[in-house]
Amino acid sequence: GRGTVKRILLADDSITIQKVVELTFSEGDYQVVCVGNGAQALRKVQEVRPNIVLLDVIMPEKNGYEVCEQIKRNPATAGIPVLLLTGTFEPFDKKRADLAGADGHLTKPFESQVLVSRVEELIAATPTLAADDAGGVMDIVSGGEIYHVDPGAEAAMRLTSSRPGASGPPPAPAPAPKTRAAAPAPPAP
């Protein structure tokens, strides 16, 4: 089906894993962007604004936990789900992953189908952060809360909030009835 392309950012210093993930998602509307270390991952997250980030726990420059922590700490990227990848013989620090805000982890080698379903699950559970070119609706993520900002609705809100104020202060209409009441008086005699 022609959907919108979902971007996956993979940070792993293993070329094999990069190839495996690229192949896994070559079917379907996915675009895989690969980087080889944590520092590049942080740069690419800003550039690519992926729908999900896959991070190898052990990699050069910054490890997966650190990268995850920084992604989750930045309001612009905090809403992007992060899946940590850990090697079979590498210790996985669940507590550290939770503290970093990781959305899940997979142990390598993984079945490609398992990876696909985890990725789809996490993307589906996440509100889209991409600004919609058509409607200009953006989701602003701040401290884990998501604000849907629709420029149109915002303008409407501003109008409604100024309306009650407008009806209150102007004293102009108040004296009007007096003059009207006074006007019919002279013709009486």
XYZ file of C-alpha atoms in Angstrom:
189
model
C 0.000 0.000 0.000
C 1.210 3.519 -0.699
C 1.434 5.018 2.712
C 3.648 7.772 3.888
C 7.252 6.682 4.047
C 8.295 5.808 7.565
C 11.873 6.705 8.370
C 13.949 4.440 10.541
C 17.228 5.669 11.967
C 19.588 2.835 12.817
C 22.743 3.464 14.806
C 24.975 0.404 14.885
C 28.692 0.019 14.309
C 28.094 -3.345 12.658
C 27.760 -3.111 8.873
C 26.127 -6.544 8.969
C 23.321 -5.273 11.180
C 22.921 -2.212 8.979
C 22.525 -4.460 5.926
C 20.131 -6.792 7.738
C 17.894 -3.905 8.831
C 17.997 -2.303 5.372
C 16.969 -5.610 3.782
C 14.316 -6.246 6.403
C 12.609 -2.963 5.595
C 13.246 -2.918 1.845
C 9.668 -4.140 1.419
C 7.034 -1.605 2.370
C 7.153 2.133 2.819
C 10.291 2.373 4.883
C 13.438 4.352 4.484
C 16.361 3.205 6.600
C 19.074 5.703 7.480
C 22.183 4.083 8.958
C 24.918 5.626 11.071
C 27.853 3.923 12.744
C 28.083 5.656 16.105
C 26.187 7.530 18.780
C 27.378 11.022 17.934
C 26.225 10.636 14.313
C 22.937 9.235 15.562
C 22.240 12.426 17.523
C 23.056 14.575 14.495
C 20.897 12.487 12.183
C 17.894 12.478 14.518
C 17.695 16.254 14.130
C 18.136 16.071 10.363
C 15.968 13.096 9.476
C 13.280 13.356 12.180
C 12.761 9.584 11.968
C 9.591 7.769 13.009
C 11.670 5.440 15.150
C 15.288 5.088 16.240
C 17.099 1.752 16.609
C 20.182 2.050 18.786
C 22.914 -0.458 19.359
C 23.625 -0.403 23.085
C 27.391 -0.716 22.627
C 28.872 1.561 19.973
C 31.614 4.174 19.651
C 31.462 7.817 20.823
C 28.180 7.520 22.687
C 26.508 4.314 23.707
C 22.850 3.509 23.073
C 21.740 4.511 26.555
C 23.364 7.938 26.264
C 21.945 8.565 22.806
C 18.499 7.466 23.943
C 18.710 9.732 26.973
C 19.598 12.740 24.843
C 16.862 12.022 22.309
C 14.304 11.789 25.112
C 15.612 14.892 26.853
C 15.271 17.118 23.804
C 11.654 18.318 23.429
C 11.993 18.262 19.638
C 12.769 14.534 19.561
C 11.332 13.246 22.852
C 8.290 11.776 21.115
C 10.304 9.499 18.831
C 10.245 5.875 20.001
C 13.624 4.302 20.685
C 14.340 0.590 20.435
C 17.650 -0.540 21.904
C 19.541 -3.390 20.228
C 21.716 -5.549 22.390
C 24.077 -8.389 21.532
C 23.406 -11.868 22.899
C 26.543 -11.839 25.026
C 26.379 -8.198 26.008
C 24.910 -7.334 29.356
C 21.669 -5.432 28.965
C 21.083 -2.865 31.681
C 17.299 -2.775 31.935
C 17.346 -0.178 34.692
C 19.572 2.124 32.695
C 17.398 1.649 29.602
C 14.297 2.586 31.600
C 16.017 5.640 33.051
C 17.056 6.696 29.559
C 13.425 6.427 28.461
C 13.884 3.576 25.974
C 10.652 2.205 24.518
C 11.914 -1.356 24.273
C 14.865 -3.558 23.361
C 15.684 -6.475 21.084
C 18.491 -8.965 21.386
C 20.637 -9.582 18.306
C 20.491 -11.674 16.258
C 16.762 -11.100 15.892
C 14.234 -12.525 13.488
C 13.546 -9.898 10.860
C 9.802 -10.425 11.320
C 10.106 -9.741 15.031
C 11.977 -6.536 14.290
C 9.338 -5.418 11.790
C 6.475 -6.055 14.178
C 8.242 -4.279 17.067
C 8.980 -1.287 14.858
C 5.436 -1.130 13.498
C 4.018 -1.501 16.992
C 6.099 1.367 18.364
C 5.412 3.647 15.403
C 1.681 2.916 15.646
C 1.686 3.761 19.344
C 3.293 7.126 18.701
C 1.441 10.230 17.561
C 3.015 11.531 14.378
C 5.389 14.378 14.973
C 5.872 15.377 11.392
C 4.268 18.680 10.532
C 1.566 17.978 8.030
C 2.313 20.117 4.986
C -1.324 20.189 3.978
C -2.960 21.306 7.190
C -0.009 22.974 8.812
C -0.890 21.040 11.953
C 2.081 20.426 14.174
C 2.485 18.430 17.314
C 4.696 20.113 19.812
C 6.185 17.707 22.276
C 7.127 19.146 25.590
C 8.163 17.075 28.537
C 6.502 13.996 27.140
C 3.181 15.724 26.632
C 1.991 16.301 23.139
C 0.229 19.447 22.103
C -1.591 19.416 18.799
C -1.236 22.867 17.385
C -3.470 23.844 14.539
C -2.745 27.401 13.452
C -6.384 27.835 12.414
C -7.772 26.688 15.732
C -5.311 28.844 17.576
C -6.515 31.940 15.765
C -10.092 30.938 16.549
C -9.194 30.562 20.190
C -7.653 33.987 20.230
C -10.854 35.435 18.745
C -13.115 33.715 21.226
C -10.976 34.757 24.157
C -11.085 38.401 23.098
C -14.841 38.334 22.516
C -16.035 38.159 26.137
C -13.636 40.980 26.961
C -15.030 43.098 24.167
C -18.627 42.844 25.381
C -17.634 43.887 28.903
C -15.681 47.164 28.877
C -17.220 49.353 26.127
C -19.648 51.574 28.074
C -20.926 53.131 24.843
C -24.141 51.052 24.543
C -25.153 51.817 28.154
C -26.005 55.534 27.739
C -27.815 54.823 24.458
C -31.082 53.642 26.043
C -31.224 56.848 28.120
C -31.139 59.093 25.059
C -33.700 56.899 23.413
C -35.991 57.099 26.420
C -35.536 60.861 26.614
C -36.238 61.409 22.923
C -39.956 60.537 22.989
C -40.513 62.921 25.968
C -40.532 66.321 24.143
C -43.371 65.500 21.671
C -45.731 64.659 24.593
C -46.990 68.168 25.475
